[in-house]
mmCIF file with all atom_site columns, C-alpha atoms in Angstrom:
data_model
loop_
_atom_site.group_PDB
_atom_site.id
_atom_site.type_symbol
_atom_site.label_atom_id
_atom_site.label_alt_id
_atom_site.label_comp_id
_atom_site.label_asym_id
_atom_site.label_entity_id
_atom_site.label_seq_id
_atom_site.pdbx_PDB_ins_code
_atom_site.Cartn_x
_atom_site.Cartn_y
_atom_site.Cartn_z
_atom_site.occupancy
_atom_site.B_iso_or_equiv
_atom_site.pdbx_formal_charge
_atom_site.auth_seq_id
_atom_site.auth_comp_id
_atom_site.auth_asym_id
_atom_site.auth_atom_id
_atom_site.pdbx_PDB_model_num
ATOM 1   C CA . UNK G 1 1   ? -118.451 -199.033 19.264  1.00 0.00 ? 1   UNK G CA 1
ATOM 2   C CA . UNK G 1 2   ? -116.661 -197.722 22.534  1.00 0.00 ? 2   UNK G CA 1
ATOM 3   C CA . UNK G 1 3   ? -113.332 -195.987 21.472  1.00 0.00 ? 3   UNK G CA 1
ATOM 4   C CA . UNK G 1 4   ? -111.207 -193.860 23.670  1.00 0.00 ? 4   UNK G CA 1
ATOM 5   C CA . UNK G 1 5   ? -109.346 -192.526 20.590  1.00 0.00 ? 5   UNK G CA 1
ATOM 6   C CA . UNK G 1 6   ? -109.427 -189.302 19.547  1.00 0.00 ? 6   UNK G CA 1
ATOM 7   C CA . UNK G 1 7   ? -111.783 -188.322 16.361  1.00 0.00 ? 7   UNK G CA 1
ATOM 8   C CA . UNK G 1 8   ? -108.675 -188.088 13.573  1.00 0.00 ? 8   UNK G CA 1
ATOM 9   C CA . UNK G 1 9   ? -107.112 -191.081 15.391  1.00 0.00 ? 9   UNK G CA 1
ATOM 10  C CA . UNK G 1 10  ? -110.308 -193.231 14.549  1.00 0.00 ? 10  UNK G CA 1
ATOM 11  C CA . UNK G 1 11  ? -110.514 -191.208 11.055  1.00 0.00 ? 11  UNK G CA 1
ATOM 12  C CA . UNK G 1 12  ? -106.898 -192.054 10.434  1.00 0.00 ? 12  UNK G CA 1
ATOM 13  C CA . UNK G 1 13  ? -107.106 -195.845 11.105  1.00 0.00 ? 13  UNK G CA 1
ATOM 14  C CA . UNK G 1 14  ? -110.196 -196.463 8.874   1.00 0.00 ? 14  UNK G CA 1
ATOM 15  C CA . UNK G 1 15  ? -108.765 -194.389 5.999   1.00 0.00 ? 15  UNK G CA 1
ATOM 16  C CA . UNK G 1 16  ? -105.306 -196.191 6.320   1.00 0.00 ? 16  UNK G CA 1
ATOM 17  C CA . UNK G 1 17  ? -107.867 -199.356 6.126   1.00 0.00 ? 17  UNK G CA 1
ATOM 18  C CA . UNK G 1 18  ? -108.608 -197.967 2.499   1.00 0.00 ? 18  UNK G CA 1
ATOM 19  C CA . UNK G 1 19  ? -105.370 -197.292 1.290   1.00 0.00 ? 19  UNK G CA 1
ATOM 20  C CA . UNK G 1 20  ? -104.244 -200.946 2.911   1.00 0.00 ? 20  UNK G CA 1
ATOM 21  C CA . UNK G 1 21  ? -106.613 -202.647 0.460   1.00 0.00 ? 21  UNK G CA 1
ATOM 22  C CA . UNK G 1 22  ? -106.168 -200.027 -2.396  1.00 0.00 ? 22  UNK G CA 1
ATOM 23  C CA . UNK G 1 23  ? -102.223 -200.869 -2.479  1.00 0.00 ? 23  UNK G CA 1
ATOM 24  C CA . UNK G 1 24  ? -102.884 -204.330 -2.637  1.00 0.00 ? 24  UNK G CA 1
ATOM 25  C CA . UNK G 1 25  ? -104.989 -203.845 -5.691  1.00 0.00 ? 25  UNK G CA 1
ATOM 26  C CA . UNK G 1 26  ? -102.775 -201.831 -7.512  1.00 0.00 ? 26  UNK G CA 1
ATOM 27  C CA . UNK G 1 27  ? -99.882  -204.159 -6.412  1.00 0.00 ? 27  UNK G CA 1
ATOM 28  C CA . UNK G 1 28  ? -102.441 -207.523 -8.009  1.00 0.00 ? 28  UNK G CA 1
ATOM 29  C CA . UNK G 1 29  ? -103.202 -205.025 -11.081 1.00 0.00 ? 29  UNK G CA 1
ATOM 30  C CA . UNK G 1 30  ? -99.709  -204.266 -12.370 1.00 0.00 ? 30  UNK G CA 1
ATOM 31  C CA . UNK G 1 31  ? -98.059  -207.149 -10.522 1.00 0.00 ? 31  UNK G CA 1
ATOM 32  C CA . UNK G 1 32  ? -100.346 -210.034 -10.204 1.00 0.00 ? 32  UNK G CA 1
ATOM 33  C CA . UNK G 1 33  ? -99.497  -210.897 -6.312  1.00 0.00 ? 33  UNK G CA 1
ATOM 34  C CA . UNK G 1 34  ? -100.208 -209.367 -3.130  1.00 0.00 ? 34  UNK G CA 1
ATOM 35  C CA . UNK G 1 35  ? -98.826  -209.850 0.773   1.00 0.00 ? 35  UNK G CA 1
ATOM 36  C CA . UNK G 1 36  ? -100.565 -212.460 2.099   1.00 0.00 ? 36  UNK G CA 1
ATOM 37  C CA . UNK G 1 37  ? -100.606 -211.166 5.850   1.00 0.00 ? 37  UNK G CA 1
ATOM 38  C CA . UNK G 1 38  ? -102.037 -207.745 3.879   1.00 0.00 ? 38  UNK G CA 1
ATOM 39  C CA . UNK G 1 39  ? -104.797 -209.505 2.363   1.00 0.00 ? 39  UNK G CA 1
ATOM 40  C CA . UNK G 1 40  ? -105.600 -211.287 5.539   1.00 0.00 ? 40  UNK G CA 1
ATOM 41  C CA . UNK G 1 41  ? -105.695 -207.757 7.519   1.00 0.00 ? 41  UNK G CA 1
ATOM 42  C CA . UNK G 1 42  ? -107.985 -206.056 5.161   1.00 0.00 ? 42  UNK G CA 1
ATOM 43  C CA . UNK G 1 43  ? -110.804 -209.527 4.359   1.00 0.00 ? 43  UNK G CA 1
ATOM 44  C CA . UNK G 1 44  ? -110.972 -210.196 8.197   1.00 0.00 ? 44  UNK G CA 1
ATOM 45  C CA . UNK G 1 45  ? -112.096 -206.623 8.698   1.00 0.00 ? 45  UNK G CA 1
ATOM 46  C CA . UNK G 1 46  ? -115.142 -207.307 6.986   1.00 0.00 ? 46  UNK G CA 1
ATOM 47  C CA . UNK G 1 47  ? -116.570 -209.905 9.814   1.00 0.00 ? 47  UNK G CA 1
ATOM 48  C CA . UNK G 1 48  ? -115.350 -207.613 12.792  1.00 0.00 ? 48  UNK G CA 1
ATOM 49  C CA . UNK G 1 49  ? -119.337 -206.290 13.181  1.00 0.00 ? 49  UNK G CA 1
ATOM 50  C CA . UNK G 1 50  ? -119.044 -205.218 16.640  1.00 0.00 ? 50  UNK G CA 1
ATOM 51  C CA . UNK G 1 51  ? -115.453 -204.105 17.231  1.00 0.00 ? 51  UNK G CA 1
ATOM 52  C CA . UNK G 1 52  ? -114.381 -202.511 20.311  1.00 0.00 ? 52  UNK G CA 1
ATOM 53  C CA . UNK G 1 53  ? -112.057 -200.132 18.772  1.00 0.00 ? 53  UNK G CA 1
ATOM 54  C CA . UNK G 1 54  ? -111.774 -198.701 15.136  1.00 0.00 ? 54  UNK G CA 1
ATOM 55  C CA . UNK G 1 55  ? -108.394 -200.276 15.226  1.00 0.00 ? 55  UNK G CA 1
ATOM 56  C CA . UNK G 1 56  ? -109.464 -203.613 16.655  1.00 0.00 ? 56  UNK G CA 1
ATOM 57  C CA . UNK G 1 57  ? -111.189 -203.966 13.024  1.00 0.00 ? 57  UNK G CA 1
ATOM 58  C CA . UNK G 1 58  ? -107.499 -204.199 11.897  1.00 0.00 ? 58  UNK G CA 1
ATOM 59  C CA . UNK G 1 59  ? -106.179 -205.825 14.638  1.00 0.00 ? 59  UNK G CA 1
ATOM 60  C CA . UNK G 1 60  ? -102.969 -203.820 15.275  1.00 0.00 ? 60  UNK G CA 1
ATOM 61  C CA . UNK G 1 61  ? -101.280 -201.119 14.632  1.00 0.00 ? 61  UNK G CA 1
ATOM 62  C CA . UNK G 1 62  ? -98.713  -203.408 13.249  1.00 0.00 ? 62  UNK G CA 1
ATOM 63  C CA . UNK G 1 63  ? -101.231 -204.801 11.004  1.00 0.00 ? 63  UNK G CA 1
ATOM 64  C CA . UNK G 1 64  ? -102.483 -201.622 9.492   1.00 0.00 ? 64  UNK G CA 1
ATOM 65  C CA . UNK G 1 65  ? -98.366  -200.260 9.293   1.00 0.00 ? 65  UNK G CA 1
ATOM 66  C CA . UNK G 1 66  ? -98.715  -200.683 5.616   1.00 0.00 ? 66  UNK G CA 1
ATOM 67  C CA . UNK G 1 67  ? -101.535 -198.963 5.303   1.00 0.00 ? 67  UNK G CA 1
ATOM 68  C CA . UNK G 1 68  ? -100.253 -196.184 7.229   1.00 0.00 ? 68  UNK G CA 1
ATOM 69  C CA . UNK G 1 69  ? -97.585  -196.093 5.750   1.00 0.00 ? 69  UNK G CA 1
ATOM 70  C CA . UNK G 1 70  ? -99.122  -195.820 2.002   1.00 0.00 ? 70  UNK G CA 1
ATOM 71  C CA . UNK G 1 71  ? -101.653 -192.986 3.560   1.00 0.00 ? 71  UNK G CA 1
ATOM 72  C CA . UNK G 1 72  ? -98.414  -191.062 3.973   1.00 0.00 ? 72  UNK G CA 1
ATOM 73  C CA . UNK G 1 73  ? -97.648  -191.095 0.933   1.00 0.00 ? 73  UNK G CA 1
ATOM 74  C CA . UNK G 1 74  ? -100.920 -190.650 -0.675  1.00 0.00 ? 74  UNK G CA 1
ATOM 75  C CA . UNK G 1 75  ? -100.905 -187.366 1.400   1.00 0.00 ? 75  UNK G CA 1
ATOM 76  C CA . UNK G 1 76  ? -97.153  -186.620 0.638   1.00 0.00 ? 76  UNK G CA 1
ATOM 77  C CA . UNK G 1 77  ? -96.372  -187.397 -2.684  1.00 0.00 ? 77  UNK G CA 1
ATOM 78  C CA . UNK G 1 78  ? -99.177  -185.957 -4.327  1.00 0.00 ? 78  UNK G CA 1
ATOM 79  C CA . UNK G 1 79  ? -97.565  -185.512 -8.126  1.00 0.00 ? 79  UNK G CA 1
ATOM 80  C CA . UNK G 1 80  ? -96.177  -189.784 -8.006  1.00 0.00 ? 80  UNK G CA 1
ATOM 81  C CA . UNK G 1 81  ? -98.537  -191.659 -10.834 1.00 0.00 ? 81  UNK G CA 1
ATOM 82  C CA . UNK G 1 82  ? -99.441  -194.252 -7.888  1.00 0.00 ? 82  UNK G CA 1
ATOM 83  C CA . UNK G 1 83  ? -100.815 -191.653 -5.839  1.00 0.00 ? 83  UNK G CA 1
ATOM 84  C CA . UNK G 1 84  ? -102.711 -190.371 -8.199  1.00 0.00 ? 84  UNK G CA 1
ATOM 85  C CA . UNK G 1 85  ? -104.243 -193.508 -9.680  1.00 0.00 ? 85  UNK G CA 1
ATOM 86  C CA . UNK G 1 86  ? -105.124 -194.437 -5.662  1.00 0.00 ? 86  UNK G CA 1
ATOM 87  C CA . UNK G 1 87  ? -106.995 -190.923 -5.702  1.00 0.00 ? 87  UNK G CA 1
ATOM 88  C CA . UNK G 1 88  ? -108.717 -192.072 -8.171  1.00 0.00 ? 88  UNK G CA 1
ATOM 89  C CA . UNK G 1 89  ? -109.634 -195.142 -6.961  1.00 0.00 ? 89  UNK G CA 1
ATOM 90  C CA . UNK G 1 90  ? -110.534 -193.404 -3.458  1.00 0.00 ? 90  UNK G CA 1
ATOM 91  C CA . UNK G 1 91  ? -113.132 -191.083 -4.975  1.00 0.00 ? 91  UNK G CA 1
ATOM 92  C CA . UNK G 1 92  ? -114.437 -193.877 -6.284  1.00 0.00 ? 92  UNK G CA 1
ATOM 93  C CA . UNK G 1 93  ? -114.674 -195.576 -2.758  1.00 0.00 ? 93  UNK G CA 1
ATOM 94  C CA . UNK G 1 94  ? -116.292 -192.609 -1.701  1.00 0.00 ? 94  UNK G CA 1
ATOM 95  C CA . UNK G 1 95  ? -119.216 -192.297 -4.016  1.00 0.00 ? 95  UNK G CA 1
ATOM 96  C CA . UNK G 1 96  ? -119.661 -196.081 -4.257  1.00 0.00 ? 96  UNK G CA 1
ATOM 97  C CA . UNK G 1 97  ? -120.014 -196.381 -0.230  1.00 0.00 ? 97  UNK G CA 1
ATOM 98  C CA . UNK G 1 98  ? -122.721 -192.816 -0.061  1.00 0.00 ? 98  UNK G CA 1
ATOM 99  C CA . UNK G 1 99  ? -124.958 -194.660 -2.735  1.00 0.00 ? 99  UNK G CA 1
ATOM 100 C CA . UNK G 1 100 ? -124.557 -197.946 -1.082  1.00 0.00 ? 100 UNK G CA 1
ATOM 101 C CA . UNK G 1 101 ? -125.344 -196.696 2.123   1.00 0.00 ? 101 UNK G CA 1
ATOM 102 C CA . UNK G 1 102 ? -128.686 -195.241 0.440   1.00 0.00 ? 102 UNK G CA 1
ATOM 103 C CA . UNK G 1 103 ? -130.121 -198.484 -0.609  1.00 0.00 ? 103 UNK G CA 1
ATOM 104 C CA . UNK G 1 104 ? -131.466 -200.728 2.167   1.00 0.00 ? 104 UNK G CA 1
ATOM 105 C CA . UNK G 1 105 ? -131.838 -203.872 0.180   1.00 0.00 ? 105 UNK G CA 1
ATOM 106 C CA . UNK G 1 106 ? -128.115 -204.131 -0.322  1.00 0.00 ? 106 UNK G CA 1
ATOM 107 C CA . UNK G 1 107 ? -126.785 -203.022 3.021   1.00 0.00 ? 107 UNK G CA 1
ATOM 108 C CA . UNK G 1 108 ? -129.113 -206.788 4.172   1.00 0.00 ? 108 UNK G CA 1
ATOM 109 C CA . UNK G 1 109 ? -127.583 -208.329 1.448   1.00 0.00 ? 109 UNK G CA 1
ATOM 110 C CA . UNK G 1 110 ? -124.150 -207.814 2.327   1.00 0.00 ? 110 UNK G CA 1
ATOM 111 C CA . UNK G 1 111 ? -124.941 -207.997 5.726   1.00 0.00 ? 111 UNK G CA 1
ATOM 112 C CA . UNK G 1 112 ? -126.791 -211.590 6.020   1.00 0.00 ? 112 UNK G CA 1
ATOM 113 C CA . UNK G 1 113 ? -124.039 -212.838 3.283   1.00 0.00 ? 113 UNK G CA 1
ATOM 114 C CA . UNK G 1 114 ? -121.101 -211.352 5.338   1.00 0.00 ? 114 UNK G CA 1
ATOM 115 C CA . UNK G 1 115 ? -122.645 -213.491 8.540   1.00 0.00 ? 115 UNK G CA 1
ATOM 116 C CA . UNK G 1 116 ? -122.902 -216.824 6.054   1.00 0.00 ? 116 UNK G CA 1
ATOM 117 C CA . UNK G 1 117 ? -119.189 -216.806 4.548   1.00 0.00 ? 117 UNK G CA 1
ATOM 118 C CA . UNK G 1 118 ? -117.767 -216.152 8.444   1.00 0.00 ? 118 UNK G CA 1
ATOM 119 C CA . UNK G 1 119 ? -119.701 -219.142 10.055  1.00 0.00 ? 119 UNK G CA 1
ATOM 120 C CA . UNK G 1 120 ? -118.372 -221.047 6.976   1.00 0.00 ? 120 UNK G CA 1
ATOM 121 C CA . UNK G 1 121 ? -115.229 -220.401 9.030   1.00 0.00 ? 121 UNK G CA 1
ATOM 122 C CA . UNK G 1 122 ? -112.924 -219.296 6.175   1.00 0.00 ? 122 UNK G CA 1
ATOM 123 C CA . UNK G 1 123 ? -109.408 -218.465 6.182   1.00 0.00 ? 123 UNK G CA 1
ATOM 124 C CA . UNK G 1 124 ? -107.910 -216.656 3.676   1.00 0.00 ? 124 UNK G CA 1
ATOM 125 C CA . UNK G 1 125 ? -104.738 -218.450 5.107   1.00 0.00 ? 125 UNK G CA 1
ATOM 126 C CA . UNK G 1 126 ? -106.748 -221.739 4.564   1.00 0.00 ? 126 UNK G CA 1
ATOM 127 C CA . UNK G 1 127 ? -108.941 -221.862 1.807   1.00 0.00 ? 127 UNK G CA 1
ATOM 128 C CA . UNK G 1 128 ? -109.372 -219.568 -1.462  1.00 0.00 ? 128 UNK G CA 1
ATOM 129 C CA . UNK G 1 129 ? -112.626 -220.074 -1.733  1.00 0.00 ? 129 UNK G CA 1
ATOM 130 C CA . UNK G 1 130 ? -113.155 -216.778 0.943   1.00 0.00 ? 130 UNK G CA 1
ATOM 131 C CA . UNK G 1 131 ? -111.715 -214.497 -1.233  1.00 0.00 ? 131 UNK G CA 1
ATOM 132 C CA . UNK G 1 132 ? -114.010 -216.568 -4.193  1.00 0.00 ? 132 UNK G CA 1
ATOM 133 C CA . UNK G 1 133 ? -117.000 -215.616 -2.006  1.00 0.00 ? 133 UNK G CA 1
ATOM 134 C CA . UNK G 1 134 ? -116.272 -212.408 -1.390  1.00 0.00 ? 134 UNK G CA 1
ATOM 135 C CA . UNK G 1 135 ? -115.236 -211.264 -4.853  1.00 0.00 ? 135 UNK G CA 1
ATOM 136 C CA . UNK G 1 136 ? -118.949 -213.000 -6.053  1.00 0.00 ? 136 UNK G CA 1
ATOM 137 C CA . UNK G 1 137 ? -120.826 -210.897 -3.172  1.00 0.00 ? 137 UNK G CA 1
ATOM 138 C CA . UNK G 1 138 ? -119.096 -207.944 -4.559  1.00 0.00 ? 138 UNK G CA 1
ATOM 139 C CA . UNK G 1 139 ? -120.329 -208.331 -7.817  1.00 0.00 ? 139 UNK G CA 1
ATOM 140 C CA . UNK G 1 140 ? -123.719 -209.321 -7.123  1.00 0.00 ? 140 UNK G CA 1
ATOM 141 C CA . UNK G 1 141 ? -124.046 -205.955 -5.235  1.00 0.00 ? 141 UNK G CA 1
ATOM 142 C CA . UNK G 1 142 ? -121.748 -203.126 -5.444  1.00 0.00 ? 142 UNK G CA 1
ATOM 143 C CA . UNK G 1 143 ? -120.930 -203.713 -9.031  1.00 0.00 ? 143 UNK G CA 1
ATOM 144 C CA . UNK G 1 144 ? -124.130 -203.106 -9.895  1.00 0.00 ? 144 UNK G CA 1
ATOM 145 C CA . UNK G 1 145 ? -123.795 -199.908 -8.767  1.00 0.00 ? 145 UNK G CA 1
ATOM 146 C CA . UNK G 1 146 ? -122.795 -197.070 -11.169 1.00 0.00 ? 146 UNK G CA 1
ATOM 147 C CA . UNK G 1 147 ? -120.394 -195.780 -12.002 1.00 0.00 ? 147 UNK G CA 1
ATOM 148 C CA . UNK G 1 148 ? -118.534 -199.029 -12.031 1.00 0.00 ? 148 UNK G CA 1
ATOM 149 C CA . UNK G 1 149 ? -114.692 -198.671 -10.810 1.00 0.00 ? 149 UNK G CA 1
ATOM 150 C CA . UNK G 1 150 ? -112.080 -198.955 -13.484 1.00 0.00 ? 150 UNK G CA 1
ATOM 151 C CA . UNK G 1 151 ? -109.358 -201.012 -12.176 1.00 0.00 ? 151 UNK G CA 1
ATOM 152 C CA . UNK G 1 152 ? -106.025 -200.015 -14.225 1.00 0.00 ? 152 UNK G CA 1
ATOM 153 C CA . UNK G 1 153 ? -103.577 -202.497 -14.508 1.00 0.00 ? 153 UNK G CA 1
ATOM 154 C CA . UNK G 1 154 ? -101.636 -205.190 -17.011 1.00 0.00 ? 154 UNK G CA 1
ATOM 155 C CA . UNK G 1 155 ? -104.185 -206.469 -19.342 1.00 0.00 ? 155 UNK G CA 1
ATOM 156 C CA . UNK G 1 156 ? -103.310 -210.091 -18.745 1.00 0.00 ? 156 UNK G CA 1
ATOM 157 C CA . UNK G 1 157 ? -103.408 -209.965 -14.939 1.00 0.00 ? 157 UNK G CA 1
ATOM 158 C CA . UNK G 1 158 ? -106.389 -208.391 -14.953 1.00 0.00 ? 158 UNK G CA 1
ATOM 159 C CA . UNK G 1 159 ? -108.052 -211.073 -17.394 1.00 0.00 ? 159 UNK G CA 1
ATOM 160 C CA . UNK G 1 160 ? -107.146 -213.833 -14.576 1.00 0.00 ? 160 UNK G CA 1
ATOM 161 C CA . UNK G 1 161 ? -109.584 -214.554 -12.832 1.00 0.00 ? 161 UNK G CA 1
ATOM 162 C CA . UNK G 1 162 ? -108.646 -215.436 -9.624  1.00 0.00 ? 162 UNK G CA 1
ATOM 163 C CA . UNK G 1 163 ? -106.762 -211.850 -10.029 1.00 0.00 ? 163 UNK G CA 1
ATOM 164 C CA . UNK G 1 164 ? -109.965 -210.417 -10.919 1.00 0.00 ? 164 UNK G CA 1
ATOM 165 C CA . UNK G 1 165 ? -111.818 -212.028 -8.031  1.00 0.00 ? 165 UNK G CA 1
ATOM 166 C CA . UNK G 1 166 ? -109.099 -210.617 -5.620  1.00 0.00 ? 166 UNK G CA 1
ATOM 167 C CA . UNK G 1 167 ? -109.333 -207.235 -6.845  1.00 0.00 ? 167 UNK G CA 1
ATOM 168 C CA . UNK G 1 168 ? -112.934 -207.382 -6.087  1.00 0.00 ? 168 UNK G CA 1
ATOM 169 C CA . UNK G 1 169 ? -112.462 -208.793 -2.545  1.00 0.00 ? 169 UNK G CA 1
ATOM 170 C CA . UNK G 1 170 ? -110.720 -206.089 -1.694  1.00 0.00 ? 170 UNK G CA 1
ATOM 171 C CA . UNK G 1 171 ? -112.751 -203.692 -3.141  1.00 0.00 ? 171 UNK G CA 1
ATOM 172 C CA . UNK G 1 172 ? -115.236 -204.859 -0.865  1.00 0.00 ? 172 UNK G CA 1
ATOM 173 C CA . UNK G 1 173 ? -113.120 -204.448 1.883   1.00 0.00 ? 173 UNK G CA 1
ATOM 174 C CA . UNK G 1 174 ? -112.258 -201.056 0.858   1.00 0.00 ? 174 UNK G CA 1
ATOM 175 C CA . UNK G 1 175 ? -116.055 -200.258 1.501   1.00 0.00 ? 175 UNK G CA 1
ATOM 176 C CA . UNK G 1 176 ? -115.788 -201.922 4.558   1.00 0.00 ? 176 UNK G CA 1
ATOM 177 C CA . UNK G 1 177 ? -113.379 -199.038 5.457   1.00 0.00 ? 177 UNK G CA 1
ATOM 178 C CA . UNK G 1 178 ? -114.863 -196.192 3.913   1.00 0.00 ? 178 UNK G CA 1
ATOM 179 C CA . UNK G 1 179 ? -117.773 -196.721 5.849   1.00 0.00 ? 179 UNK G CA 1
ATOM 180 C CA . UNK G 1 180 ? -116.045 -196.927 9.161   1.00 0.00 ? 180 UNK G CA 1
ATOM 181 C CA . UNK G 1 181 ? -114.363 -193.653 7.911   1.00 0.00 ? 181 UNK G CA 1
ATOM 182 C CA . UNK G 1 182 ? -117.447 -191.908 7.093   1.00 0.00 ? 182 UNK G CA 1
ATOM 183 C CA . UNK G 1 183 ? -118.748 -193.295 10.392  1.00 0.00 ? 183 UNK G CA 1
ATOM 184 C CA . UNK G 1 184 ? -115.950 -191.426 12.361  1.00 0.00 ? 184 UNK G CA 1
ATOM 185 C CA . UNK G 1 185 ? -117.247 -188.160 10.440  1.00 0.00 ? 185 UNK G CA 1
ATOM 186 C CA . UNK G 1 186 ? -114.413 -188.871 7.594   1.00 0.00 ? 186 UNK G CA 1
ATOM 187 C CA . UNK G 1 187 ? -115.490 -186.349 4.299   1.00 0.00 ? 187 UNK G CA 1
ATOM 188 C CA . UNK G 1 188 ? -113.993 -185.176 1.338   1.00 0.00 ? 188 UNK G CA 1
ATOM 189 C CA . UNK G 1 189 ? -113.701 -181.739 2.621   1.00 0.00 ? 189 UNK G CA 1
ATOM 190 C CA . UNK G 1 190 ? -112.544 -182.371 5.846   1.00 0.00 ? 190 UNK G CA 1
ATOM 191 C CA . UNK G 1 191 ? -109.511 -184.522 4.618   1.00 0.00 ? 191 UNK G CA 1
ATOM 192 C CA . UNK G 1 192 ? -108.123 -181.804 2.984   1.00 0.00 ? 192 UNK G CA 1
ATOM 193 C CA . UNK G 1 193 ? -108.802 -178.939 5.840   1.00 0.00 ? 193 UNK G CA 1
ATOM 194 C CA . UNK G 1 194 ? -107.558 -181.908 7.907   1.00 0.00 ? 194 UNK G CA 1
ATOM 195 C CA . UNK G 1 195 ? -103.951 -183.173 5.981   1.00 0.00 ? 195 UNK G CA 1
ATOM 196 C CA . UNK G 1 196 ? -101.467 -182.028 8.744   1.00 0.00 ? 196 UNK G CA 1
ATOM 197 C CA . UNK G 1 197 ? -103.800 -183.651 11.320  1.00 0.00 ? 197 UNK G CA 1
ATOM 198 C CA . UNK G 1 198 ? -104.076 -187.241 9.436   1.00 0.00 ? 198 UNK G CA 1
ATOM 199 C CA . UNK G 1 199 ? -99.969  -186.674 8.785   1.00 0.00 ? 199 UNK G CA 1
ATOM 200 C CA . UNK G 1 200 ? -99.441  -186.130 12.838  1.00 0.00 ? 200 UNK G CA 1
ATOM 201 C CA . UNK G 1 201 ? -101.188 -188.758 13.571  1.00 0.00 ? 201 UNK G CA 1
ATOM 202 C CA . UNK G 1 202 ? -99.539  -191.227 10.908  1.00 0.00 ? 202 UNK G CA 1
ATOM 203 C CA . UNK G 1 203 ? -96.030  -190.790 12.369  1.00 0.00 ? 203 UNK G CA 1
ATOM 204 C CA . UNK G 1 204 ? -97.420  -191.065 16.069  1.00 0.00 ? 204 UNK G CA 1
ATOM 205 C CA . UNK G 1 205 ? -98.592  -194.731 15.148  1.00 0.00 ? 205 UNK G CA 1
ATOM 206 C CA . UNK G 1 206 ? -95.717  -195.255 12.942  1.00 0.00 ? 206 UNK G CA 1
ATOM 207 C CA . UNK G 1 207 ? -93.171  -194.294 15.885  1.00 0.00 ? 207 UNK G CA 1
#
């Protein structure tokens, strides 16, 4: 990938790619909808495979403005009960991508399926049946992972199916981002050494 950004600007983008697709499950969860331009932004990341840019993954910085946006105030408003339930959910991220990252046999998988669904040519503006595909390649391979992520929410959305199969498109696209953040050198440690950095660089895109 050939990037003229600077290290914390690609580290910023991918992790605003998490929190993009980590609002839009909590907003499905407790609200049973999402933004439908949202959604796009965050599925079509995962069949960029040679992107030009960490931020050509995304699209624009106008795309990702929500998730830059909610990265501020993950990083902000540390004490609000969305926050912390998107921490949780992040850690998750984190430990699901390391272990998938270990295990050959589903990086291929995900890979080779990835390549299938986009010469299907699927819109998520056009036909459900992407995020269908997606949620199903999720849990044929990173749900079998363990620990599972808990997704909390309304009971009654979360028994929906097509809800369900949402949340788990997105999940997958949350790896998708994790990975490109751990690929910039994103870590646990470093985020927190590195909060003013990731909050300077927020308001410079968001300007």
């Amino acid at each position: 990938m050939n990037s003229q950004n600077t290290p914390i600007q690609n580290k910023t983008i991918a992790l605003a790619g998490v929190h993009l697709a980590l609002s839009q499950i909590q907003q499905v969860a407790w609200q049973g909808n999402t933004d439908q331009q949202q959604l796009h932004t965050s599925l079509q990341s995962l069949f960029i495979d040679q992107p030009d840019s960490y931020l050509s993954v995304y699209g624009s910085v106008e795309a990702l403005r929500p998730g830059l946006v909610t990265l501020k105030e993950s990083l902000t408003e540390l004490q609000k009960q969305a926050v912390v339930e998107r921490y949780k959910y992040q850690k998750s991220l984190f430990t699901l991508t390391k272990k998938f990252c270990k295990n050959n046999y589903l990086v291929d998988q995900i890979s080779t399926t990835l390549e299938l669904i986009n010469h299907a040519e699927s819109t998520v503006d056009q036909n459900q049946d992407l995020i269908a595909r997606c949620a199903q390649l999720y849990q044929n391979t990173l749900s079998t992972l363990k620990p599972r992520i808990i997704i909390y929410g309304q009971p009654d959305i979360l028994a929906q199916s097509h809800q369900a199969a949402t949340i788990r498109s997105l999940l997958l696209a949350g790896v998708r981002s994790t990975l490109l953040w751990y690929q910039a050198g994103g870590s646990g440690l470093t985020l927190l050494l590195n909060r003013a950095s990731y909050l300077h660089t927020i308001d410079q895109y968001l300007s």
